[in-house]
Amino acid sequence: MPTGALNAGQTTFGSRSAMGRSYSRIGHWSRAKELLEQARPVLEQNLGPAHKQVRAVLMELSSVALSTGDVVGAEQYVRRVVEISGNLPDA
C-alpha cells in the first residue's frame, strides 16, 4: 500500500526522475527515457499510480517520445495519465 512518502532507498528513484527530466531538457532523449522508466514503477508502487510525481514522469516520457518522433508512444503515456487522473477525487 502506498505510503505517500519515499524512504531513503526509494529517494534514489525520485532522484532518477529529476535527473531524467534534466536530461530531457537538454535533449539527451535516450538517457532521459532510461532514467524516467527506471523511476516510474518504483514511484507507482510506493506513492500510488495516480500520485502527481508519477503523472509528471509519464508526461515527461510523453514529451521525450514526441521529441524522438514516437507519436504512438507519446499518446500511450498521455492516455495513461488521463486514465489514472480519472480515478482522482474531484477537487
CSV table of C-alpha atoms in Angstrom, one decimal:
chain,number,residue,atom,x,y,z
A,1,MET,CA,0.0,0.0,0.0
A,2,PRO,CA,1.4,3.4,-0.9
A,3,THR,CA,2.7,5.5,2.0
A,4,GLY,CA,2.8,8.8,0.2
A,5,ALA,CA,6.5,9.3,1.2
A,6,LEU,CA,9.7,7.7,-0.1
A,7,ASN,CA,12.1,6.1,2.3
A,8,ALA,CA,15.9,6.6,1.9
A,9,GLY,CA,16.3,3.8,-0.7
A,10,GLN,CA,13.3,4.9,-2.7
A,11,THR,CA,14.6,8.5,-2.8
A,12,THR,CA,17.1,7.3,-5.4
A,13,PHE,CA,14.2,6.8,-7.8
A,14,GLY,CA,12.9,10.3,-7.1
A,15,SER,CA,16.4,11.5,-8.0
A,16,ARG,CA,16.4,9.4,-11.1
A,17,SER,CA,13.1,11.0,-12.1
A,18,ALA,CA,14.6,14.5,-11.5
A,19,MET,CA,17.7,13.6,-13.5
A,20,GLY,CA,15.6,12.2,-16.3
A,21,ARG,CA,13.7,15.4,-16.5
A,22,SER,CA,17.0,17.3,-16.6
A,23,TYR,CA,18.4,15.1,-19.4
A,24,SER,CA,15.1,15.7,-21.3
A,25,ARG,CA,15.5,19.5,-21.0
A,26,ILE,CA,18.9,19.4,-22.7
A,27,GLY,CA,17.9,17.0,-25.4
A,28,HIS,CA,19.5,13.7,-24.2
A,29,TRP,CA,16.4,11.7,-25.0
A,30,SER,CA,17.7,8.2,-24.6
A,31,ARG,CA,19.3,8.9,-21.2
A,32,ALA,CA,16.1,10.8,-20.1
A,33,LYS,CA,13.9,7.9,-21.1
A,34,GLU,CA,16.1,5.3,-19.4
A,35,LEU,CA,16.1,7.2,-16.1
A,36,LEU,CA,12.4,8.0,-16.2
A,37,GLU,CA,11.5,4.4,-17.0
A,38,GLN,CA,13.6,3.2,-14.1
A,39,ALA,CA,11.9,5.6,-11.7
A,40,ARG,CA,8.3,5.1,-12.8
A,41,PRO,CA,7.5,1.6,-11.4
A,42,VAL,CA,9.1,2.3,-8.1
A,43,LEU,CA,7.3,5.6,-7.7
A,44,GLU,CA,4.0,4.0,-8.7
A,45,GLN,CA,4.4,1.2,-6.2
A,46,ASN,CA,5.4,3.4,-3.3
A,47,LEU,CA,3.4,6.6,-4.0
A,48,GLY,CA,0.4,5.1,-5.9
A,49,PRO,CA,-0.2,5.2,-9.6
A,50,ALA,CA,-2.2,8.4,-9.5
A,51,HIS,CA,0.4,10.4,-7.5
A,52,LYS,CA,1.4,13.7,-9.0
A,53,GLN,CA,5.0,12.7,-9.3
A,54,VAL,CA,4.0,9.6,-11.3
A,55,ARG,CA,1.8,11.7,-13.5
A,56,ALA,CA,4.7,14.1,-14.1
A,57,VAL,CA,7.1,11.3,-15.0
A,58,LEU,CA,4.5,9.9,-17.5
A,59,MET,CA,4.1,13.4,-19.1
A,60,GLU,CA,7.8,13.8,-19.3
A,61,LEU,CA,8.0,10.4,-21.0
A,62,SER,CA,5.4,11.6,-23.4
A,63,SER,CA,7.5,14.7,-24.2
A,64,VAL,CA,10.6,12.6,-24.8
A,65,ALA,CA,8.6,10.3,-27.1
A,66,LEU,CA,7.3,13.2,-29.1
A,67,SER,CA,10.8,14.7,-29.3
A,68,THR,CA,12.1,11.5,-30.8
A,69,GLY,CA,9.3,11.1,-33.3
A,70,ASP,CA,7.4,8.4,-31.4
A,71,VAL,CA,3.9,9.8,-31.6
A,72,VAL,CA,2.3,6.4,-30.8
A,73,GLY,CA,4.4,6.1,-27.6
A,74,ALA,CA,3.6,9.7,-26.6
A,75,GLU,CA,-0.1,9.0,-27.0
A,76,GLN,CA,0.2,5.9,-24.8
A,77,TYR,CA,1.8,7.9,-22.0
A,78,VAL,CA,-0.8,10.6,-22.2
A,79,ARG,CA,-3.7,8.1,-22.2
A,80,ARG,CA,-2.2,6.5,-19.1
A,81,VAL,CA,-2.2,9.9,-17.4
A,82,VAL,CA,-5.8,10.5,-18.4
A,83,GLU,CA,-6.7,7.1,-17.2
A,84,ILE,CA,-5.2,7.5,-13.7
A,85,SER,CA,-6.3,11.1,-13.4
A,86,GLY,CA,-9.9,9.9,-13.9
A,87,ASN,CA,-9.6,8.0,-10.6
A,88,LEU,CA,-8.8,11.1,-8.6
A,89,PRO,CA,-11.4,12.6,-6.3
A,90,ASP,CA,-13.0,15.8,-7.5
A,91,ALA,CA,-11.1,18.8,-6.1
